[in-house]
Amino acid sequence: MNPQTIKVACSNCNLRELCMPVGLNDEQLQRIDEVVAVRRKVKRGGTLFRNGEAFTSLYAIRTGFFKTCITTEDGRDQVTGFQMAGEIIGLDGIVNDHHSCDAVALEDAEVCVMPFDRLEELSREVTALQHHVHKIMSREIVREHGVMLLLGSMRAEERLAAFLLNLVQRLHARGFSQSELILRMTREEIGSYLGLKLETVSRTFSKFVEEGIIEVKQRHVRILDVEALHSIVNNQQNYH
């Protein structure tokens, strides 16, 4: 594979606040710029890394949207997460030096490549960076734990409501609307992630539409009643 590589500088990137620690001085930023050597483009449907591949780098998503997935023993694709611009992908490889899932672009995307050994080296000198890497890791752990709780105990309505709230909250942190989102993933991929059948996902979307909670036009979703979504997640007894 010959990834298209472009020299990149974090210091003038508009996503810097999201994926780099705040409060670095110019010299520290300069050093990080040296570590983040290149950008790589991934076409829609293309793979950034595969399960079993040697782990060498973390990737900061600059533009685009990814899903991570594993193939289950019976050959099905199980979606394990969705990642968007400003988020770091590839942490799954740290544990045993190999990636444990596939990362697939859901739309044309561009990532900044951060070689992990150089990142670790620099982390030892720049404590803010070390804290930041730890923070990213723990955020991932918390998110995965949240998903496990979601799948363990929630009904379909609760799962989908939590999913939409989580997505819109992450998009809002990137300056997007608090109430509108474009779903980059299919209903099937949402179902795979939430442990629901495709029909159940479609039925639940329709139910939310009928109840005036959301408006759906193909992949465009508008949240009309965010409080209703919150109360579904908080499992209000009056929601049947």
JSON list of C-alpha atoms in Angstrom, two decimals:
[
{"chain": "A", "resi": 1, "resn": "MET", "atom": "CA", "xyz": [0.00, 0.00, 0.00]},
{"chain": "A", "resi": 2, "resn": "ASN", "atom": "CA", "xyz": [1.31, 3.43, -0.85]},
{"chain": "A", "resi": 3, "resn": "PRO", "atom": "CA", "xyz": [-0.56, 5.86, 1.40]},
{"chain": "A", "resi": 4, "resn": "GLN", "atom": "CA", "xyz": [-0.61, 9.41, 0.22]},
{"chain": "A", "resi": 5, "resn": "THR", "atom": "CA", "xyz": [1.60, 11.25, 2.66]},
{"chain": "A", "resi": 6, "resn": "ILE", "atom": "CA", "xyz": [1.60, 14.96, 3.36]},
{"chain": "A", "resi": 7, "resn": "LYS", "atom": "CA", "xyz": [3.75, 16.82, 5.84]},
{"chain": "A", "resi": 8, "resn": "VAL", "atom": "CA", "xyz": [1.59, 18.03, 8.69]},
{"chain": "A", "resi": 9, "resn": "ALA", "atom": "CA", "xyz": [1.89, 20.47, 11.58]},
{"chain": "A", "resi": 10, "resn": "CYS", "atom": "CA", "xyz": [-0.24, 20.20, 14.72]},
{"chain": "A", "resi": 11, "resn": "SER", "atom": "CA", "xyz": [0.55, 23.77, 15.60]},
{"chain": "A", "resi": 12, "resn": "ASN", "atom": "CA", "xyz": [-1.71, 25.12, 12.86]},
{"chain": "A", "resi": 13, "resn": "CYS", "atom": "CA", "xyz": [-4.42, 22.46, 12.93]},
{"chain": "A", "resi": 14, "resn": "ASN", "atom": "CA", "xyz": [-7.93, 23.56, 13.84]},
{"chain": "A", "resi": 15, "resn": "LEU", "atom": "CA", "xyz": [-8.55, 20.28, 15.69]},
{"chain": "A", "resi": 16, "resn": "ARG", "atom": "CA", "xyz": [-5.53, 20.79, 17.92]},
{"chain": "A", "resi": 17, "resn": "GLU", "atom": "CA", "xyz": [-7.56, 21.40, 21.10]},
{"chain": "A", "resi": 18, "resn": "LEU", "atom": "CA", "xyz": [-9.35, 18.10, 20.61]},
{"chain": "A", "resi": 19, "resn": "CYS", "atom": "CA", "xyz": [-6.44, 15.75, 20.11]},
{"chain": "A", "resi": 20, "resn": "MET", "atom": "CA", "xyz": [-3.45, 17.59, 21.62]},
{"chain": "A", "resi": 21, "resn": "PRO", "atom": "CA", "xyz": [-2.97, 18.72, 25.22]},
{"chain": "A", "resi": 22, "resn": "VAL", "atom": "CA", "xyz": [-3.82, 22.35, 25.89]},
{"chain": "A", "resi": 23, "resn": "GLY", "atom": "CA", "xyz": [-1.17, 24.76, 27.17]},
{"chain": "A", "resi": 24, "resn": "LEU", "atom": "CA", "xyz": [1.93, 23.49, 25.40]},
{"chain": "A", "resi": 25, "resn": "ASN", "atom": "CA", "xyz": [4.56, 26.09, 24.67]},
{"chain": "A", "resi": 26, "resn": "ASP", "atom": "CA", "xyz": [5.87, 26.68, 21.14]},
{"chain": "A", "resi": 27, "resn": "GLU", "atom": "CA", "xyz": [8.95, 24.53, 21.61]},
{"chain": "A", "resi": 28, "resn": "GLN", "atom": "CA", "xyz": [6.88, 21.57, 22.87]},
{"chain": "A", "resi": 29, "resn": "LEU", "atom": "CA", "xyz": [4.44, 21.93, 19.99]},
{"chain": "A", "resi": 30, "resn": "GLN", "atom": "CA", "xyz": [7.35, 22.04, 17.59]},
{"chain": "A", "resi": 31, "resn": "ARG", "atom": "CA", "xyz": [8.61, 18.73, 19.01]},
{"chain": "A", "resi": 32, "resn": "ILE", "atom": "CA", "xyz": [5.18, 17.13, 18.65]},
{"chain": "A", "resi": 33, "resn": "ASP", "atom": "CA", "xyz": [5.03, 18.42, 15.08]},
{"chain": "A", "resi": 34, "resn": "GLU", "atom": "CA", "xyz": [8.22, 16.45, 14.45]},
{"chain": "A", "resi": 35, "resn": "VAL", "atom": "CA", "xyz": [6.62, 13.26, 15.80]},
{"chain": "A", "resi": 36, "resn": "VAL", "atom": "CA", "xyz": [3.40, 13.59, 13.82]},
{"chain": "A", "resi": 37, "resn": "ALA", "atom": "CA", "xyz": [5.23, 13.13, 10.57]},
{"chain": "A", "resi": 38, "resn": "VAL", "atom": "CA", "xyz": [2.58, 12.53, 7.94]},
{"chain": "A", "resi": 39, "resn": "ARG", "atom": "CA", "xyz": [-1.08, 12.46, 7.07]},
{"chain": "A", "resi": 40, "resn": "ARG", "atom": "CA", "xyz": [-2.70, 9.57, 5.35]},
{"chain": "A", "resi": 41, "resn": "LYS", "atom": "CA", "xyz": [-5.85, 9.55, 3.24]},
{"chain": "A", "resi": 42, "resn": "VAL", "atom": "CA", "xyz": [-8.27, 6.63, 3.46]},
{"chain": "A", "resi": 43, "resn": "LYS", "atom": "CA", "xyz": [-11.03, 6.28, 0.87]},
{"chain": "A", "resi": 44, "resn": "ARG", "atom": "CA", "xyz": [-14.57, 5.43, 1.91]},
{"chain": "A", "resi": 45, "resn": "GLY", "atom": "CA", "xyz": [-14.68, 1.66, 2.51]},
{"chain": "A", "resi": 46, "resn": "GLY", "atom": "CA", "xyz": [-10.88, 1.54, 2.82]},
{"chain": "A", "resi": 47, "resn": "THR", "atom": "CA", "xyz": [-9.07, 0.10, 5.83]},
{"chain": "A", "resi": 48, "resn": "LEU", "atom": "CA", "xyz": [-6.72, 2.09, 8.06]},
{"chain": "A", "resi": 49, "resn": "PHE", "atom": "CA", "xyz": [-5.48, -1.03, 9.86]},
{"chain": "A", "resi": 50, "resn": "ARG", "atom": "CA", "xyz": [-6.56, -4.64, 10.19]},
{"chain": "A", "resi": 51, "resn": "ASN", "atom": "CA", "xyz": [-6.95, -7.13, 13.00]},
{"chain": "A", "resi": 52, "resn": "GLY", "atom": "CA", "xyz": [-3.62, -8.90, 13.53]},
{"chain": "A", "resi": 53, "resn": "GLU", "atom": "CA", "xyz": [-1.57, -6.19, 11.87]},
{"chain": "A", "resi": 54, "resn": "ALA", "atom": "CA", "xyz": [1.56, -5.04, 13.76]},
{"chain": "A", "resi": 55, "resn": "PHE", "atom": "CA", "xyz": [0.88, -1.95, 15.87]},
{"chain": "A", "resi": 56, "resn": "THR", "atom": "CA", "xyz": [3.22, 0.95, 15.16]},
{"chain": "A", "resi": 57, "resn": "SER", "atom": "CA", "xyz": [1.17, 4.15, 15.33]},
{"chain": "A", "resi": 58, "resn": "LEU", "atom": "CA", "xyz": [-1.82, 5.91, 16.80]},
{"chain": "A", "resi": 59, "resn": "TYR", "atom": "CA", "xyz": [-3.93, 7.93, 14.38]},
{"chain": "A", "resi": 60, "resn": "ALA", "atom": "CA", "xyz": [-5.64, 11.25, 15.00]},
{"chain": "A", "resi": 61, "resn": "ILE", "atom": "CA", "xyz": [-8.67, 11.53, 12.73]},
{"chain": "A", "resi": 62, "resn": "ARG", "atom": "CA", "xyz": [-8.49, 14.86, 10.94]},
{"chain": "A", "resi": 63, "resn": "THR", "atom": "CA", "xyz": [-11.51, 14.50, 8.68]},
{"chain": "A", "resi": 64, "resn": "GLY", "atom": "CA", "xyz": [-14.02, 11.73, 8.14]},
{"chain": "A", "resi": 65, "resn": "PHE", "atom": "CA", "xyz": [-15.60, 8.96, 10.15]},
{"chain": "A", "resi": 66, "resn": "PHE", "atom": "CA", "xyz": [-14.50, 5.40, 10.96]},
{"chain": "A", "resi": 67, "resn": "LYS", "atom": "CA", "xyz": [-15.96, 2.23, 12.40]},
{"chain": "A", "resi": 68, "resn": "THR", "atom": "CA", "xyz": [-13.93, -0.41, 14.20]},
{"chain": "A", "resi": 69, "resn": "CYS", "atom": "CA", "xyz": [-15.10, -4.00, 13.88]},
{"chain": "A", "resi": 70, "resn": "ILE", "atom": "CA", "xyz": [-14.08, -7.57, 14.54]},
{"chain": "A", "resi": 71, "resn": "THR", "atom": "CA", "xyz": [-15.13, -10.71, 12.73]},
{"chain": "A", "resi": 72, "resn": "THR", "atom": "CA", "xyz": [-16.91, -13.09, 15.09]},
{"chain": "A", "resi": 73, "resn": "GLU", "atom": "CA", "xyz": [-16.26, -16.83, 15.08]},
{"chain": "A", "resi": 74, "resn": "ASP", "atom": "CA", "xyz": [-19.29, -17.46, 12.89]},
{"chain": "A", "resi": 75, "resn": "GLY", "atom": "CA", "xyz": [-17.95, -15.00, 10.32]},
{"chain": "A", "resi": 76, "resn": "ARG", "atom": "CA", "xyz": [-20.19, -12.02, 11.10]},
{"chain": "A", "resi": 77, "resn": "ASP", "atom": "CA", "xyz": [-18.90, -8.46, 11.34]},
{"chain": "A", "resi": 78, "resn": "GLN", "atom": "CA", "xyz": [-19.37, -7.06, 14.85]},
{"chain": "A", "resi": 79, "resn": "VAL", "atom": "CA", "xyz": [-19.03, -3.26, 15.06]},
{"chain": "A", "resi": 80, "resn": "THR", "atom": "CA", "xyz": [-17.12, -2.28, 18.21]},
{"chain": "A", "resi": 81, "resn": "GLY", "atom": "CA", "xyz": [-17.11, 1.50, 17.84]},
{"chain": "A", "resi": 82, "resn": "PHE", "atom": "CA", "xyz": [-17.48, 4.62, 15.72]},
{"chain": "A", "resi": 83, "resn": "GLN", "atom": "CA", "xyz": [-14.79, 7.31, 15.67]},
{"chain": "A", "resi": 84, "resn": "MET", "atom": "CA", "xyz": [-14.90, 10.83, 14.30]},
{"chain": "A", "resi": 85, "resn": "ALA", "atom": "CA", "xyz": [-12.65, 13.82, 13.57]},
{"chain": "A", "resi": 86, "resn": "GLY", "atom": "CA", "xyz": [-10.62, 14.90, 16.59]},
{"chain": "A", "resi": 87, "resn": "GLU", "atom": "CA", "xyz": [-10.60, 11.41, 18.10]},
{"chain": "A", "resi": 88, "resn": "ILE", "atom": "CA", "xyz": [-7.64, 9.06, 18.35]},
{"chain": "A", "resi": 89, "resn": "ILE", "atom": "CA", "xyz": [-7.86, 5.59, 16.86]},
{"chain": "A", "resi": 90, "resn": "GLY", "atom": "CA", "xyz": [-5.55, 2.58, 17.17]},
{"chain": "A", "resi": 91, "resn": "LEU", "atom": "CA", "xyz": [-5.31, 2.26, 20.95]},
{"chain": "A", "resi": 92, "resn": "ASP", "atom": "CA", "xyz": [-6.40, -1.38, 20.66]},
{"chain": "A", "resi": 93, "resn": "GLY", "atom": "CA", "xyz": [-2.88, -2.19, 19.44]},
{"chain": "A", "resi": 94, "resn": "ILE", "atom": "CA", "xyz": [-1.03, -1.08, 22.56]},
{"chain": "A", "resi": 95, "resn": "VAL", "atom": "CA", "xyz": [-1.80, -4.18, 24.64]},
{"chain": "A", "resi": 96, "resn": "ASN", "atom": "CA", "xyz": [0.04, -6.83, 22.64]},
{"chain": "A", "resi": 97, "resn": "ASP", "atom": "CA", "xyz": [1.65, -4.89, 19.79]},
{"chain": "A", "resi": 98, "resn": "HIS", "atom": "CA", "xyz": [-0.96, -6.03, 17.28]},
{"chain": "A", "resi": 99, "resn": "HIS", "atom": "CA", "xyz": [-4.27, -4.48, 16.32]},
{"chain": "A", "resi": 100, "resn": "SER", "atom": "CA", "xyz": [-7.26, -6.43, 17.57]},
{"chain": "A", "resi": 101, "resn": "CYS", "atom": "CA", "xyz": [-9.84, -5.00, 15.16]},
{"chain": "A", "resi": 102, "resn": "ASP", "atom": "CA", "xyz": [-10.27, -3.55, 11.66]},
{"chain": "A", "resi": 103, "resn": "ALA", "atom": "CA", "xyz": [-10.68, 0.21, 11.23]},
{"chain": "A", "resi": 104, "resn": "VAL", "atom": "CA", "xyz": [-12.78, 1.03, 8.16]},
{"chain": "A", "resi": 105, "resn": "ALA", "atom": "CA", "xyz": [-13.53, 4.51, 6.77]},
{"chain": "A", "resi": 106, "resn": "LEU", "atom": "CA", "xyz": [-17.28, 5.22, 6.51]},
{"chain": "A", "resi": 107, "resn": "GLU", "atom": "CA", "xyz": [-16.52, 8.23, 4.31]},
{"chain": "A", "resi": 108, "resn": "ASP", "atom": "CA", "xyz": [-13.36, 9.63, 2.72]},
{"chain": "A", "resi": 109, "resn": "ALA", "atom": "CA", "xyz": [-11.06, 10.41, 5.62]},
{"chain": "A", "resi": 110, "resn": "GLU", "atom": "CA", "xyz": [-7.67, 11.77, 6.51]},
{"chain": "A", "resi": 111, "resn": "VAL", "atom": "CA", "xyz": [-5.64, 10.85, 9.58]},
{"chain": "A", "resi": 112, "resn": "CYS", "atom": "CA", "xyz": [-2.44, 12.13, 11.17]},
{"chain": "A", "resi": 113, "resn": "VAL", "atom": "CA", "xyz": [0.01, 9.30, 11.79]},
{"chain": "A", "resi": 114, "resn": "MET", "atom": "CA", "xyz": [1.67, 9.35, 15.24]},
{"chain": "A", "resi": 115, "resn": "PRO", "atom": "CA", "xyz": [4.41, 6.70, 15.55]},
{"chain": "A", "resi": 116, "resn": "PHE", "atom": "CA", "xyz": [3.88, 5.28, 19.02]},
{"chain": "A", "resi": 117, "resn": "ASP", "atom": "CA", "xyz": [7.52, 4.72, 20.01]},
{"chain": "A", "resi": 118, "resn": "ARG", "atom": "CA", "xyz": [8.34, 8.38, 19.31]},
{"chain": "A", "resi": 119, "resn": "LEU", "atom": "CA", "xyz": [5.18, 9.49, 21.09]},
{"chain": "A", "resi": 120, "resn": "GLU", "atom": "CA", "xyz": [6.20, 7.47, 24.16]},
{"chain": "A", "resi": 121, "resn": "GLU", "atom": "CA", "xyz": [9.71, 8.90, 24.03]},
{"chain": "A", "resi": 122, "resn": "LEU", "atom": "CA", "xyz": [8.39, 12.45, 23.88]},
{"chain": "A", "resi": 123, "resn": "SER", "atom": "CA", "xyz": [5.81, 11.72, 26.59]},
{"chain": "A", "resi": 124, "resn": "ARG", "atom": "CA", "xyz": [8.63, 11.04, 29.02]},
{"chain": "A", "resi": 125, "resn": "GLU", "atom": "CA", "xyz": [9.90, 14.57, 28.52]},
{"chain": "A", "resi": 126, "resn": "VAL", "atom": "CA", "xyz": [6.64, 16.49, 28.05]},
{"chain": "A", "resi": 127, "resn": "THR", "atom": "CA", "xyz": [4.46, 15.55, 31.00]},
{"chain": "A", "resi": 128, "resn": "ALA", "atom": "CA", "xyz": [1.42, 17.33, 29.56]},
{"chain": "A", "resi": 129, "resn": "LEU", "atom": "CA", "xyz": [1.58, 14.96, 26.61]},
{"chain": "A", "resi": 130, "resn": "GLN", "atom": "CA", "xyz": [1.92, 11.91, 28.85]},
{"chain": "A", "resi": 131, "resn": "HIS", "atom": "CA", "xyz": [-1.14, 12.98, 30.86]},
{"chain": "A", "resi": 132, "resn": "HIS", "atom": "CA", "xyz": [-2.98, 13.57, 27.62]},
{"chain": "A", "resi": 133, "resn": "VAL", "atom": "CA", "xyz": [-2.21, 10.10, 26.22]},
{"chain": "A", "resi": 134, "resn": "HIS", "atom": "CA", "xyz": [-3.34, 8.57, 29.53]},
{"chain": "A", "resi": 135, "resn": "LYS", "atom": "CA", "xyz": [-6.51, 10.65, 29.42]},
{"chain": "A", "resi": 136, "resn": "ILE", "atom": "CA", "xyz": [-7.31, 9.44, 25.90]},
{"chain": "A", "resi": 137, "resn": "MET", "atom": "CA", "xyz": [-6.77, 5.83, 26.98]},
{"chain": "A", "resi": 138, "resn": "SER", "atom": "CA", "xyz": [-8.97, 6.13, 30.02]},
{"chain": "A", "resi": 139, "resn": "ARG", "atom": "CA", "xyz": [-11.67, 7.87, 27.96]},
{"chain": "A", "resi": 140, "resn": "GLU", "atom": "CA", "xyz": [-11.69, 4.87, 25.64]},
{"chain": "A", "resi": 141, "resn": "ILE", "atom": "CA", "xyz": [-11.93, 2.46, 28.58]},
{"chain": "A", "resi": 142, "resn": "VAL", "atom": "CA", "xyz": [-14.81, 4.46, 30.05]},
{"chain": "A", "resi": 143, "resn": "ARG", "atom": "CA", "xyz": [-16.55, 4.53, 26.67]},
{"chain": "A", "resi": 144, "resn": "GLU", "atom": "CA", "xyz": [-16.16, 0.78, 26.17]},
{"chain": "A", "resi": 145, "resn": "HIS", "atom": "CA", "xyz": [-17.39, 0.15, 29.67]},
{"chain": "A", "resi": 146, "resn": "GLY", "atom": "CA", "xyz": [-20.39, 2.37, 28.93]},
{"chain": "A", "resi": 147, "resn": "VAL", "atom": "CA", "xyz": [-21.17, 0.34, 25.82]},
{"chain": "A", "resi": 148, "resn": "MET", "atom": "CA", "xyz": [-20.97, -2.90, 27.79]},
{"chain": "A", "resi": 149, "resn": "LEU", "atom": "CA", "xyz": [-23.44, -1.51, 30.32]},
{"chain": "A", "resi": 150, "resn": "LEU", "atom": "CA", "xyz": [-25.63, -0.35, 27.46]},
{"chain": "A", "resi": 151, "resn": "LEU", "atom": "CA", "xyz": [-25.70, -3.80, 25.90]},
{"chain": "A", "resi": 152, "resn": "GLY", "atom": "CA", "xyz": [-26.06, -5.59, 29.18]},
{"chain": "A", "resi": 153, "resn": "SER", "atom": "CA", "xyz": [-29.19, -4.08, 30.57]},
{"chain": "A", "resi": 154, "resn": "MET", "atom": "CA", "xyz": [-31.02, -1.80, 28.19]},
{"chain": "A", "resi": 155, "resn": "ARG", "atom": "CA", "xyz": [-34.03, -2.28, 26.00]},
{"chain": "A", "resi": 156, "resn": "ALA", "atom": "CA", "xyz": [-33.88, -1.26, 22.34]},
{"chain": "A", "resi": 157, "resn": "GLU", "atom": "CA", "xyz": [-35.32, 2.23, 22.96]},
{"chain": "A", "resi": 158, "resn": "GLU", "atom": "CA", "xyz": [-32.76, 2.93, 25.67]},
{"chain": "A", "resi": 159, "resn": "ARG", "atom": "CA", "xyz": [-29.86, 1.70, 23.54]},
{"chain": "A", "resi": 160, "resn": "LEU", "atom": "CA", "xyz": [-30.77, 3.81, 20.54]},
{"chain": "A", "resi": 161, "resn": "ALA", "atom": "CA", "xyz": [-31.52, 6.90, 22.65]},
{"chain": "A", "resi": 162, "resn": "ALA", "atom": "CA", "xyz": [-28.14, 6.59, 24.43]},
{"chain": "A", "resi": 163, "resn": "PHE", "atom": "CA", "xyz": [-26.41, 6.09, 21.09]},
{"chain": "A", "resi": 164, "resn": "LEU", "atom": "CA", "xyz": [-27.95, 9.24, 19.56]},
{"chain": "A", "resi": 165, "resn": "LEU", "atom": "CA", "xyz": [-27.21, 11.32, 22.66]},
{"chain": "A", "resi": 166, "resn": "ASN", "atom": "CA", "xyz": [-23.61, 10.14, 22.75]},
{"chain": "A", "resi": 167, "resn": "LEU", "atom": "CA", "xyz": [-23.11, 10.89, 19.06]},
{"chain": "A", "resi": 168, "resn": "VAL", "atom": "CA", "xyz": [-24.63, 14.36, 19.18]},
{"chain": "A", "resi": 169, "resn": "GLN", "atom": "CA", "xyz": [-22.65, 15.22, 22.32]},
{"chain": "A", "resi": 170, "resn": "ARG", "atom": "CA", "xyz": [-19.35, 14.20, 20.64]},
{"chain": "A", "resi": 171, "resn": "LEU", "atom": "CA", "xyz": [-20.27, 16.17, 17.51]},
{"chain": "A", "resi": 172, "resn": "HIS", "atom": "CA", "xyz": [-21.25, 19.20, 19.60]},
{"chain": "A", "resi": 173, "resn": "ALA", "atom": "CA", "xyz": [-17.76, 19.17, 21.20]},
{"chain": "A", "resi": 174, "resn": "ARG", "atom": "CA", "xyz": [-16.48, 19.67, 17.64]},
{"chain": "A", "resi": 175, "resn": "GLY", "atom": "CA", "xyz": [-18.64, 22.72, 17.07]},
{"chain": "A", "resi": 176, "resn": "PHE", "atom": "CA", "xyz": [-21.55, 21.00, 15.31]},
{"chain": "A", "resi": 177, "resn": "SER", "atom": "CA", "xyz": [-25.22, 21.41, 16.11]},
{"chain": "A", "resi": 178, "resn": "GLN", "atom": "CA", "xyz": [-26.61, 20.06, 19.36]},
{"chain": "A", "resi": 179, "resn": "SER", "atom": "CA", "xyz": [-29.68, 18.75, 17.66]},
{"chain": "A", "resi": 180, "resn": "GLU", "atom": "CA", "xyz": [-28.83, 17.72, 14.10]},
{"chain": "A", "resi": 181, "resn": "LEU", "atom": "CA", "xyz": [-26.61, 14.97, 12.84]},
{"chain": "A", "resi": 182, "resn": "ILE", "atom": "CA", "xyz": [-25.88, 13.02, 9.70]},
{"chain": "A", "resi": 183, "resn": "LEU", "atom": "CA", "xyz": [-25.50, 9.32, 10.38]},
{"chain": "A", "resi": 184, "resn": "ARG", "atom": "CA", "xyz": [-22.37, 8.17, 8.58]},
{"chain": "A", "resi": 185, "resn": "MET", "atom": "CA", "xyz": [-23.15, 4.55, 9.44]},
{"chain": "A", "resi": 186, "resn": "THR", "atom": "CA", "xyz": [-25.97, 2.35, 8.16]},
{"chain": "A", "resi": 187, "resn": "ARG", "atom": "CA", "xyz": [-28.89, 1.14, 10.29]},
{"chain": "A", "resi": 188, "resn": "GLU", "atom": "CA", "xyz": [-27.29, -2.29, 10.06]},
{"chain": "A", "resi": 189, "resn": "GLU", "atom": "CA", "xyz": [-24.00, -1.02, 11.50]},
{"chain": "A", "resi": 190, "resn": "ILE", "atom": "CA", "xyz": [-25.86, 0.73, 14.32]},
{"chain": "A", "resi": 191, "resn": "GLY", "atom": "CA", "xyz": [-27.64, -2.56, 15.04]},
{"chain": "A", "resi": 192, "resn": "SER", "atom": "CA", "xyz": [-24.37, -4.47, 15.06]},
{"chain": "A", "resi": 193, "resn": "TYR", "atom": "CA", "xyz": [-22.87, -1.98, 17.52]},
{"chain": "A", "resi": 194, "resn": "LEU", "atom": "CA", "xyz": [-25.90, -1.92, 19.80]},
{"chain": "A", "resi": 195, "resn": "GLY", "atom": "CA", "xyz": [-26.60, -5.65, 19.65]},
{"chain": "A", "resi": 196, "resn": "LEU", "atom": "CA", "xyz": [-29.94, -5.15, 17.88]},
{"chain": "A", "resi": 197, "resn": "LYS", "atom": "CA", "xyz": [-31.42, -6.64, 14.74]},
{"chain": "A", "resi": 198, "resn": "LEU", "atom": "CA", "xyz": [-31.81, -4.34, 11.74]},
{"chain": "A", "resi": 199, "resn": "GLU", "atom": "CA", "xyz": [-35.63, -4.51, 11.97]},
{"chain": "A", "resi": 200, "resn": "THR", "atom": "CA", "xyz": [-35.47, -3.49, 15.63]},
{"chain": "A", "resi": 201, "resn": "VAL", "atom": "CA", "xyz": [-33.30, -0.47, 14.83]},
{"chain": "A", "resi": 202, "resn": "SER", "atom": "CA", "xyz": [-35.69, 0.63, 12.06]},
{"chain": "A", "resi": 203, "resn": "ARG", "atom": "CA", "xyz": [-38.75, 0.03, 14.25]},
{"chain": "A", "resi": 204, "resn": "THR", "atom": "CA", "xyz": [-37.23, 2.01, 17.13]},
{"chain": "A", "resi": 205, "resn": "PHE", "atom": "CA", "xyz": [-36.32, 4.93, 14.84]},
{"chain": "A", "resi": 206, "resn": "SER", "atom": "CA", "xyz": [-39.94, 4.92, 13.57]},
{"chain": "A", "resi": 207, "resn": "LYS", "atom": "CA", "xyz": [-41.25, 4.84, 17.14]},
{"chain": "A", "resi": 208, "resn": "PHE", "atom": "CA", "xyz": [-39.14, 7.90, 18.06]},
{"chain": "A", "resi": 209, "resn": "VAL", "atom": "CA", "xyz": [-40.43, 9.68, 14.93]},
{"chain": "A", "resi": 210, "resn": "GLU", "atom": "CA", "xyz": [-44.08, 8.87, 15.74]},
{"chain": "A", "resi": 211, "resn": "GLU", "atom": "CA", "xyz": [-43.65, 10.19, 19.25]},
{"chain": "A", "resi": 212, "resn": "GLY", "atom": "CA", "xyz": [-42.20, 13.46, 17.98]},
{"chain": "A", "resi": 213, "resn": "ILE", "atom": "CA", "xyz": [-38.79, 12.85, 19.57]},
{"chain": "A", "resi": 214, "resn": "ILE", "atom": "CA", "xyz": [-36.80, 12.93, 16.33]},
{"chain": "A", "resi": 215, "resn": "GLU", "atom": "CA", "xyz": [-37.23, 13.73, 12.66]},
{"chain": "A", "resi": 216, "resn": "VAL", "atom": "CA", "xyz": [-35.52, 11.45, 10.14]},
{"chain": "A", "resi": 217, "resn": "LYS", "atom": "CA", "xyz": [-34.80, 12.08, 6.46]},
{"chain": "A", "resi": 218, "resn": "GLN", "atom": "CA", "xyz": [-32.64, 9.18, 5.25]},
{"chain": "A", "resi": 219, "resn": "ARG", "atom": "CA", "xyz": [-29.36, 9.69, 7.13]},
{"chain": "A", "resi": 220, "resn": "HIS", "atom": "CA", "xyz": [-30.21, 13.12, 8.45]},
{"chain": "A", "resi": 221, "resn": "VAL", "atom": "CA", "xyz": [-31.54, 13.06, 12.01]},
{"chain": "A", "resi": 222, "resn": "ARG", "atom": "CA", "xyz": [-32.92, 16.04, 13.90]},
{"chain": "A", "resi": 223, "resn": "ILE", "atom": "CA", "xyz": [-33.52, 15.71, 17.62]},
{"chain": "A", "resi": 224, "resn": "LEU", "atom": "CA", "xyz": [-36.74, 17.54, 18.46]},
{"chain": "A", "resi": 225, "resn": "ASP", "atom": "CA", "xyz": [-37.02, 16.54, 22.12]},
{"chain": "A", "resi": 226, "resn": "VAL", "atom": "CA", "xyz": [-33.66, 15.94, 23.77]},
{"chain": "A", "resi": 227, "resn": "GLU", "atom": "CA", "xyz": [-35.30, 15.67, 27.20]},
{"chain": "A", "resi": 228, "resn": "ALA", "atom": "CA", "xyz": [-37.38, 12.73, 26.01]},
{"chain": "A", "resi": 229, "resn": "LEU", "atom": "CA", "xyz": [-34.20, 10.94, 24.90]},
{"chain": "A", "resi": 230, "resn": "HIS", "atom": "CA", "xyz": [-32.60, 11.61, 28.29]},
{"chain": "A", "resi": 231, "resn": "SER", "atom": "CA", "xyz": [-35.62, 10.30, 30.14]},
{"chain": "A", "resi": 232, "resn": "ILE", "atom": "CA", "xyz": [-35.65, 7.12, 28.03]},
{"chain": "A", "resi": 233, "resn": "VAL", "atom": "CA", "xyz": [-31.98, 6.52, 28.88]},
{"chain": "A", "resi": 234, "resn": "ASN", "atom": "CA", "xyz": [-32.63, 7.22, 32.54]},
{"chain": "A", "resi": 235, "resn": "ASN", "atom": "CA", "xyz": [-35.26, 4.54, 32.23]},
{"chain": "A", "resi": 236, "resn": "GLN", "atom": "CA", "xyz": [-38.28, 6.49, 33.39]},
{"chain": "A", "resi": 237, "resn": "GLN", "atom": "CA", "xyz": [-40.94, 4.01, 34.37]},
{"chain": "A", "resi": 238, "resn": "ASN", "atom": "CA", "xyz": [-43.60, 5.92, 32.44]},
{"chain": "A", "resi": 239, "resn": "TYR", "atom": "CA", "xyz": [-41.98, 5.13, 29.09]},
{"chain": "A", "resi": 240, "resn": "HIS", "atom": "CA", "xyz": [-43.41, 1.99, 27.53]}
]
